[in-house]
Amino acid sequence: MSDANGNGVNPEKDLSAENLPGQRGQGGEEIRVQRGMFGANNGGDTSGYGGLVRSIRLPGPAARPYGGWFDEVADELEGALEEQGLLPGNAIEKTVVDRDELTFHIEREHLVLVARTLRDDPALRFELCTGVSGVHYPNDKGRELHAVYHLRSITHNRVIRLEVSAPDSDPHIPSLFAVYPTNDWHERETYDFFGIVFDGHPALTRIMMPDDWQGFPQRKDYPLGGIPVEYKGAQIPAPDQRRSYS
């Protein structure tokens, strides 16, 4: 969508734009503005959506009641933390309900205590962590790196998420290996691809890339090409350098 001068217009901030499905509105935090379908800005976007402009937002905190069993889990977790002498507001940065899913954003220094509480409290019993995934938001200043844990309660048949952030300048997050040993290889993979350092992990080494590999391939600022081919010394150009567009 463009204005009369041909400049991109952000439809989420244009009150006259009424024909866009699934708008997120002004809720949440805007971390950047996406221009084009794939972010290409040098004429390389051939999708036909080069003029698309939209806000990229992280979901904001939810207000009670959360609905369904979400309130019960939140109440039990907050009560269990208070019993251990920790104010819930000091450990839980925010609680997000988005797309019918419950996510607790946890301060990293309290991650292990919160995870152990979720595992051991009889009213919670999230016995299984199915892994940790890394996320990189280069424009989310001061918390560019996120680690997302998916927890499942077999006892109560419930699924929640824990999300923890760390700045790129200090990419340290406590390891949950002692609480959920199955995170062993998942934390190694997240370290390998995103550079998140899981303090306390018994053997935090690369799991996919060679030990001497430079950089972290799944970060958004990692080059898409131009990596020398080891066995021939050739170099594959980055995608935006393989052809020119008129």
JSON list of C-alpha atoms in Angstrom, two decimals, residues 4-164:
[
{"chain": "A", "resi": 4, "resn": "ALA", "atom": "CA", "xyz": [0.07, 9.62, -3.25]},
{"chain": "A", "resi": 5, "resn": "ASN", "atom": "CA", "xyz": [3.85, 10.08, -3.38]},
{"chain": "A", "resi": 6, "resn": "GLY", "atom": "CA", "xyz": [4.49, 6.37, -3.80]},
{"chain": "A", "resi": 7, "resn": "ASN", "atom": "CA", "xyz": [5.86, 5.94, -0.27]},
{"chain": "A", "resi": 8, "resn": "GLY", "atom": "CA", "xyz": [5.01, 2.93, 1.83]},
{"chain": "A", "resi": 9, "resn": "VAL", "atom": "CA", "xyz": [2.10, 3.36, 4.24]},
{"chain": "A", "resi": 10, "resn": "ASN", "atom": "CA", "xyz": [1.79, 1.22, 7.33]},
{"chain": "A", "resi": 11, "resn": "PRO", "atom": "CA", "xyz": [-1.83, -0.05, 7.23]},
{"chain": "A", "resi": 12, "resn": "GLU", "atom": "CA", "xyz": [-1.80, -0.94, 10.93]},
{"chain": "A", "resi": 13, "resn": "LYS", "atom": "CA", "xyz": [-1.38, 2.77, 11.70]},
{"chain": "A", "resi": 14, "resn": "ASP", "atom": "CA", "xyz": [-3.73, 3.96, 8.96]},
{"chain": "A", "resi": 15, "resn": "LEU", "atom": "CA", "xyz": [-7.20, 4.24, 10.45]},
{"chain": "A", "resi": 16, "resn": "SER", "atom": "CA", "xyz": [-8.74, 4.27, 6.98]},
{"chain": "A", "resi": 17, "resn": "ALA", "atom": "CA", "xyz": [-7.46, 0.78, 6.18]},
{"chain": "A", "resi": 18, "resn": "GLU", "atom": "CA", "xyz": [-10.51, -1.40, 6.83]},
{"chain": "A", "resi": 19, "resn": "ASN", "atom": "CA", "xyz": [-9.97, -4.25, 4.40]},
{"chain": "A", "resi": 20, "resn": "LEU", "atom": "CA", "xyz": [-7.09, -6.05, 6.10]},
{"chain": "A", "resi": 21, "resn": "PRO", "atom": "CA", "xyz": [-7.92, -9.41, 7.72]},
{"chain": "A", "resi": 22, "resn": "GLY", "atom": "CA", "xyz": [-6.48, -10.53, 11.03]},
{"chain": "A", "resi": 23, "resn": "GLN", "atom": "CA", "xyz": [-5.08, -7.22, 12.25]},
{"chain": "A", "resi": 24, "resn": "ARG", "atom": "CA", "xyz": [-3.34, -7.37, 15.61]},
{"chain": "A", "resi": 25, "resn": "GLY", "atom": "CA", "xyz": [-4.25, -3.76, 16.37]},
{"chain": "A", "resi": 26, "resn": "GLN", "atom": "CA", "xyz": [-2.07, -1.62, 18.62]},
{"chain": "A", "resi": 27, "resn": "GLY", "atom": "CA", "xyz": [-1.57, -4.29, 21.28]},
{"chain": "A", "resi": 28, "resn": "GLY", "atom": "CA", "xyz": [1.87, -5.55, 22.18]},
{"chain": "A", "resi": 29, "resn": "GLU", "atom": "CA", "xyz": [5.30, -4.13, 21.53]},
{"chain": "A", "resi": 30, "resn": "GLU", "atom": "CA", "xyz": [6.44, -2.99, 18.11]},
{"chain": "A", "resi": 31, "resn": "ILE", "atom": "CA", "xyz": [10.02, -4.14, 17.54]},
{"chain": "A", "resi": 32, "resn": "ARG", "atom": "CA", "xyz": [10.36, -3.17, 13.88]},
{"chain": "A", "resi": 33, "resn": "VAL", "atom": "CA", "xyz": [8.51, -2.31, 10.69]},
{"chain": "A", "resi": 34, "resn": "GLN", "atom": "CA", "xyz": [8.59, -4.95, 7.95]},
{"chain": "A", "resi": 35, "resn": "ARG", "atom": "CA", "xyz": [8.93, -3.59, 4.44]},
{"chain": "A", "resi": 36, "resn": "GLY", "atom": "CA", "xyz": [8.24, -6.01, 1.63]},
{"chain": "A", "resi": 37, "resn": "MET", "atom": "CA", "xyz": [7.46, -9.69, 1.98]},
{"chain": "A", "resi": 38, "resn": "PHE", "atom": "CA", "xyz": [10.99, -10.83, 2.82]},
{"chain": "A", "resi": 39, "resn": "GLY", "atom": "CA", "xyz": [12.71, -7.63, 3.93]},
{"chain": "A", "resi": 40, "resn": "ALA", "atom": "CA", "xyz": [14.65, -7.14, 0.69]},
{"chain": "A", "resi": 41, "resn": "ASN", "atom": "CA", "xyz": [15.44, -3.48, 0.17]},
{"chain": "A", "resi": 42, "resn": "ASN", "atom": "CA", "xyz": [17.67, -3.51, -2.89]},
{"chain": "A", "resi": 43, "resn": "GLY", "atom": "CA", "xyz": [15.14, -4.46, -5.55]},
{"chain": "A", "resi": 44, "resn": "GLY", "atom": "CA", "xyz": [15.55, -8.19, -4.98]},
{"chain": "A", "resi": 45, "resn": "ASP", "atom": "CA", "xyz": [11.97, -8.87, -3.86]},
{"chain": "A", "resi": 46, "resn": "THR", "atom": "CA", "xyz": [10.22, -10.47, -6.83]},
{"chain": "A", "resi": 47, "resn": "SER", "atom": "CA", "xyz": [7.20, -11.66, -4.83]},
{"chain": "A", "resi": 48, "resn": "GLY", "atom": "CA", "xyz": [4.98, -8.75, -5.87]},
{"chain": "A", "resi": 49, "resn": "TYR", "atom": "CA", "xyz": [4.72, -7.60, -2.26]},
{"chain": "A", "resi": 50, "resn": "GLY", "atom": "CA", "xyz": [7.61, -5.15, -2.35]},
{"chain": "A", "resi": 51, "resn": "GLY", "atom": "CA", "xyz": [5.39, -2.28, -1.22]},
{"chain": "A", "resi": 52, "resn": "LEU", "atom": "CA", "xyz": [3.99, -4.11, 1.81]},
{"chain": "A", "resi": 53, "resn": "VAL", "atom": "CA", "xyz": [4.59, -2.28, 5.10]},
{"chain": "A", "resi": 54, "resn": "ARG", "atom": "CA", "xyz": [3.46, -3.68, 8.43]},
{"chain": "A", "resi": 55, "resn": "SER", "atom": "CA", "xyz": [4.37, -3.59, 12.10]},
{"chain": "A", "resi": 56, "resn": "ILE", "atom": "CA", "xyz": [6.12, -6.55, 13.66]},
{"chain": "A", "resi": 57, "resn": "ARG", "atom": "CA", "xyz": [4.85, -6.86, 17.22]},
{"chain": "A", "resi": 58, "resn": "LEU", "atom": "CA", "xyz": [5.45, -9.09, 20.18]},
{"chain": "A", "resi": 59, "resn": "PRO", "atom": "CA", "xyz": [2.25, -9.95, 22.06]},
{"chain": "A", "resi": 60, "resn": "GLY", "atom": "CA", "xyz": [1.68, -7.79, 25.11]},
{"chain": "A", "resi": 61, "resn": "PRO", "atom": "CA", "xyz": [0.77, -8.97, 28.62]},
{"chain": "A", "resi": 62, "resn": "ALA", "atom": "CA", "xyz": [-2.71, -10.37, 29.10]},
{"chain": "A", "resi": 63, "resn": "ALA", "atom": "CA", "xyz": [-5.21, -9.13, 31.69]},
{"chain": "A", "resi": 64, "resn": "ARG", "atom": "CA", "xyz": [-7.13, -11.44, 33.98]},
{"chain": "A", "resi": 65, "resn": "PRO", "atom": "CA", "xyz": [-9.20, -13.46, 33.66]},
{"chain": "A", "resi": 66, "resn": "TYR", "atom": "CA", "xyz": [-7.04, -15.44, 31.24]},
{"chain": "A", "resi": 67, "resn": "GLY", "atom": "CA", "xyz": [-9.76, -18.02, 30.65]},
{"chain": "A", "resi": 68, "resn": "GLY", "atom": "CA", "xyz": [-10.10, -21.77, 31.16]},
{"chain": "A", "resi": 69, "resn": "TRP", "atom": "CA", "xyz": [-7.39, -23.45, 33.22]},
{"chain": "A", "resi": 70, "resn": "PHE", "atom": "CA", "xyz": [-4.89, -20.66, 32.52]},
{"chain": "A", "resi": 71, "resn": "ASP", "atom": "CA", "xyz": [-5.98, -18.78, 35.67]},
{"chain": "A", "resi": 72, "resn": "GLU", "atom": "CA", "xyz": [-5.61, -21.90, 37.79]},
{"chain": "A", "resi": 73, "resn": "VAL", "atom": "CA", "xyz": [-2.05, -22.50, 36.60]},
{"chain": "A", "resi": 74, "resn": "ALA", "atom": "CA", "xyz": [-1.11, -18.83, 37.06]},
{"chain": "A", "resi": 75, "resn": "ASP", "atom": "CA", "xyz": [-2.60, -18.76, 40.58]},
{"chain": "A", "resi": 76, "resn": "GLU", "atom": "CA", "xyz": [-0.88, -21.98, 41.62]},
{"chain": "A", "resi": 77, "resn": "LEU", "atom": "CA", "xyz": [2.48, -20.86, 40.25]},
{"chain": "A", "resi": 78, "resn": "GLU", "atom": "CA", "xyz": [2.33, -17.46, 41.92]},
{"chain": "A", "resi": 79, "resn": "GLY", "atom": "CA", "xyz": [1.24, -19.02, 45.23]},
{"chain": "A", "resi": 80, "resn": "ALA", "atom": "CA", "xyz": [4.03, -21.62, 45.10]},
{"chain": "A", "resi": 81, "resn": "LEU", "atom": "CA", "xyz": [6.64, -18.94, 44.44]},
{"chain": "A", "resi": 82, "resn": "GLU", "atom": "CA", "xyz": [5.38, -16.86, 47.38]},
{"chain": "A", "resi": 83, "resn": "GLU", "atom": "CA", "xyz": [5.67, -19.91, 49.64]},
{"chain": "A", "resi": 84, "resn": "GLN", "atom": "CA", "xyz": [9.36, -20.04, 48.69]},
{"chain": "A", "resi": 85, "resn": "GLY", "atom": "CA", "xyz": [9.85, -16.39, 49.59]},
{"chain": "A", "resi": 86, "resn": "LEU", "atom": "CA", "xyz": [9.93, -15.04, 46.04]},
{"chain": "A", "resi": 87, "resn": "LEU", "atom": "CA", "xyz": [7.55, -12.32, 44.91]},
{"chain": "A", "resi": 88, "resn": "PRO", "atom": "CA", "xyz": [5.89, -13.50, 41.67]},
{"chain": "A", "resi": 89, "resn": "GLY", "atom": "CA", "xyz": [6.37, -10.06, 40.11]},
{"chain": "A", "resi": 90, "resn": "ASN", "atom": "CA", "xyz": [10.14, -10.40, 40.54]},
{"chain": "A", "resi": 91, "resn": "ALA", "atom": "CA", "xyz": [10.24, -13.72, 38.69]},
{"chain": "A", "resi": 92, "resn": "ILE", "atom": "CA", "xyz": [7.44, -13.39, 36.12]},
{"chain": "A", "resi": 93, "resn": "GLU", "atom": "CA", "xyz": [8.08, -10.48, 33.79]},
{"chain": "A", "resi": 94, "resn": "LYS", "atom": "CA", "xyz": [4.70, -10.84, 32.10]},
{"chain": "A", "resi": 95, "resn": "THR", "atom": "CA", "xyz": [2.02, -13.42, 31.35]},
{"chain": "A", "resi": 96, "resn": "VAL", "atom": "CA", "xyz": [0.90, -13.65, 27.74]},
{"chain": "A", "resi": 97, "resn": "VAL", "atom": "CA", "xyz": [-2.21, -15.33, 26.38]},
{"chain": "A", "resi": 98, "resn": "ASP", "atom": "CA", "xyz": [-2.02, -15.34, 22.60]},
{"chain": "A", "resi": 99, "resn": "ARG", "atom": "CA", "xyz": [-3.72, -17.64, 20.09]},
{"chain": "A", "resi": 100, "resn": "ASP", "atom": "CA", "xyz": [-5.14, -19.70, 22.96]},
{"chain": "A", "resi": 101, "resn": "GLU", "atom": "CA", "xyz": [-1.66, -20.43, 24.34]},
{"chain": "A", "resi": 102, "resn": "LEU", "atom": "CA", "xyz": [-0.23, -19.50, 27.75]},
{"chain": "A", "resi": 103, "resn": "THR", "atom": "CA", "xyz": [3.33, -18.17, 28.04]},
{"chain": "A", "resi": 104, "resn": "PHE", "atom": "CA", "xyz": [5.16, -17.00, 31.16]},
{"chain": "A", "resi": 105, "resn": "HIS", "atom": "CA", "xyz": [8.03, -14.61, 30.47]},
{"chain": "A", "resi": 106, "resn": "ILE", "atom": "CA", "xyz": [10.55, -15.33, 33.22]},
{"chain": "A", "resi": 107, "resn": "GLU", "atom": "CA", "xyz": [13.48, -13.28, 34.49]},
{"chain": "A", "resi": 108, "resn": "ARG", "atom": "CA", "xyz": [16.53, -15.38, 33.67]},
{"chain": "A", "resi": 109, "resn": "GLU", "atom": "CA", "xyz": [17.99, -15.40, 37.19]},
{"chain": "A", "resi": 110, "resn": "HIS", "atom": "CA", "xyz": [14.81, -17.10, 38.47]},
{"chain": "A", "resi": 111, "resn": "LEU", "atom": "CA", "xyz": [14.35, -19.56, 35.59]},
{"chain": "A", "resi": 112, "resn": "VAL", "atom": "CA", "xyz": [15.60, -22.67, 37.42]},
{"chain": "A", "resi": 113, "resn": "LEU", "atom": "CA", "xyz": [13.44, -22.04, 40.50]},
{"chain": "A", "resi": 114, "resn": "VAL", "atom": "CA", "xyz": [10.33, -21.42, 38.38]},
{"chain": "A", "resi": 115, "resn": "ALA", "atom": "CA", "xyz": [10.93, -24.54, 36.28]},
{"chain": "A", "resi": 116, "resn": "ARG", "atom": "CA", "xyz": [11.49, -26.70, 39.35]},
{"chain": "A", "resi": 117, "resn": "THR", "atom": "CA", "xyz": [8.31, -25.31, 40.91]},
{"chain": "A", "resi": 118, "resn": "LEU", "atom": "CA", "xyz": [6.31, -26.08, 37.78]},
{"chain": "A", "resi": 119, "resn": "ARG", "atom": "CA", "xyz": [7.70, -29.63, 37.78]},
{"chain": "A", "resi": 120, "resn": "ASP", "atom": "CA", "xyz": [7.32, -30.48, 41.46]},
{"chain": "A", "resi": 121, "resn": "ASP", "atom": "CA", "xyz": [4.22, -28.66, 42.73]},
{"chain": "A", "resi": 122, "resn": "PRO", "atom": "CA", "xyz": [1.36, -31.21, 42.94]},
{"chain": "A", "resi": 123, "resn": "ALA", "atom": "CA", "xyz": [-1.17, -28.77, 41.46]},
{"chain": "A", "resi": 124, "resn": "LEU", "atom": "CA", "xyz": [1.09, -28.03, 38.46]},
{"chain": "A", "resi": 125, "resn": "ARG", "atom": "CA", "xyz": [3.11, -31.16, 37.67]},
{"chain": "A", "resi": 126, "resn": "PHE", "atom": "CA", "xyz": [4.71, -30.11, 34.37]},
{"chain": "A", "resi": 127, "resn": "GLU", "atom": "CA", "xyz": [6.86, -33.22, 34.32]},
{"chain": "A", "resi": 128, "resn": "LEU", "atom": "CA", "xyz": [8.09, -33.00, 30.73]},
{"chain": "A", "resi": 129, "resn": "CYS", "atom": "CA", "xyz": [10.03, -30.34, 28.87]},
{"chain": "A", "resi": 130, "resn": "THR", "atom": "CA", "xyz": [9.96, -31.12, 25.16]},
{"chain": "A", "resi": 131, "resn": "GLY", "atom": "CA", "xyz": [12.93, -28.89, 24.40]},
{"chain": "A", "resi": 132, "resn": "VAL", "atom": "CA", "xyz": [14.18, -25.34, 24.10]},
{"chain": "A", "resi": 133, "resn": "SER", "atom": "CA", "xyz": [14.14, -23.22, 20.95]},
{"chain": "A", "resi": 134, "resn": "GLY", "atom": "CA", "xyz": [16.13, -20.09, 20.26]},
{"chain": "A", "resi": 135, "resn": "VAL", "atom": "CA", "xyz": [14.75, -16.91, 18.71]},
{"chain": "A", "resi": 136, "resn": "HIS", "atom": "CA", "xyz": [16.69, -13.87, 17.53]},
{"chain": "A", "resi": 137, "resn": "TYR", "atom": "CA", "xyz": [15.07, -10.43, 17.40]},
{"chain": "A", "resi": 138, "resn": "PRO", "atom": "CA", "xyz": [17.87, -8.07, 16.29]},
{"chain": "A", "resi": 139, "resn": "ASN", "atom": "CA", "xyz": [15.66, -5.01, 16.85]},
{"chain": "A", "resi": 140, "resn": "ASP", "atom": "CA", "xyz": [14.46, -6.00, 20.33]},
{"chain": "A", "resi": 141, "resn": "LYS", "atom": "CA", "xyz": [17.17, -3.92, 22.00]},
{"chain": "A", "resi": 142, "resn": "GLY", "atom": "CA", "xyz": [18.52, -5.25, 25.25]},
{"chain": "A", "resi": 143, "resn": "ARG", "atom": "CA", "xyz": [16.86, -8.66, 24.84]},
{"chain": "A", "resi": 144, "resn": "GLU", "atom": "CA", "xyz": [17.79, -9.75, 21.34]},
{"chain": "A", "resi": 145, "resn": "LEU", "atom": "CA", "xyz": [18.06, -13.44, 22.22]},
{"chain": "A", "resi": 146, "resn": "HIS", "atom": "CA", "xyz": [15.09, -15.46, 23.46]},
{"chain": "A", "resi": 147, "resn": "ALA", "atom": "CA", "xyz": [14.93, -19.04, 24.71]},
{"chain": "A", "resi": 148, "resn": "VAL", "atom": "CA", "xyz": [11.51, -20.70, 24.60]},
{"chain": "A", "resi": 149, "resn": "TYR", "atom": "CA", "xyz": [10.73, -23.84, 26.64]},
{"chain": "A", "resi": 150, "resn": "HIS", "atom": "CA", "xyz": [7.67, -26.01, 25.99]},
{"chain": "A", "resi": 151, "resn": "LEU", "atom": "CA", "xyz": [6.39, -27.74, 29.12]},
{"chain": "A", "resi": 152, "resn": "ARG", "atom": "CA", "xyz": [3.78, -30.48, 29.25]},
{"chain": "A", "resi": 153, "resn": "SER", "atom": "CA", "xyz": [1.86, -31.80, 32.23]},
{"chain": "A", "resi": 154, "resn": "ILE", "atom": "CA", "xyz": [1.11, -35.46, 31.69]},
{"chain": "A", "resi": 155, "resn": "THR", "atom": "CA", "xyz": [-0.82, -35.52, 34.95]},
{"chain": "A", "resi": 156, "resn": "HIS", "atom": "CA", "xyz": [-3.18, -32.69, 34.03]},
{"chain": "A", "resi": 157, "resn": "ASN", "atom": "CA", "xyz": [-2.87, -32.84, 30.22]},
{"chain": "A", "resi": 158, "resn": "ARG", "atom": "CA", "xyz": [-1.78, -29.21, 29.86]},
{"chain": "A", "resi": 159, "resn": "VAL", "atom": "CA", "xyz": [0.85, -27.40, 27.80]},
{"chain": "A", "resi": 160, "resn": "ILE", "atom": "CA", "xyz": [2.47, -24.04, 28.59]},
{"chain": "A", "resi": 161, "resn": "ARG", "atom": "CA", "xyz": [5.56, -22.12, 27.54]},
{"chain": "A", "resi": 162, "resn": "LEU", "atom": "CA", "xyz": [8.34, -20.37, 29.40]},
{"chain": "A", "resi": 163, "resn": "GLU", "atom": "CA", "xyz": [10.20, -17.61, 27.57]},
{"chain": "A", "resi": 164, "resn": "VAL", "atom": "CA", "xyz": [13.45, -16.04, 28.74]}
]
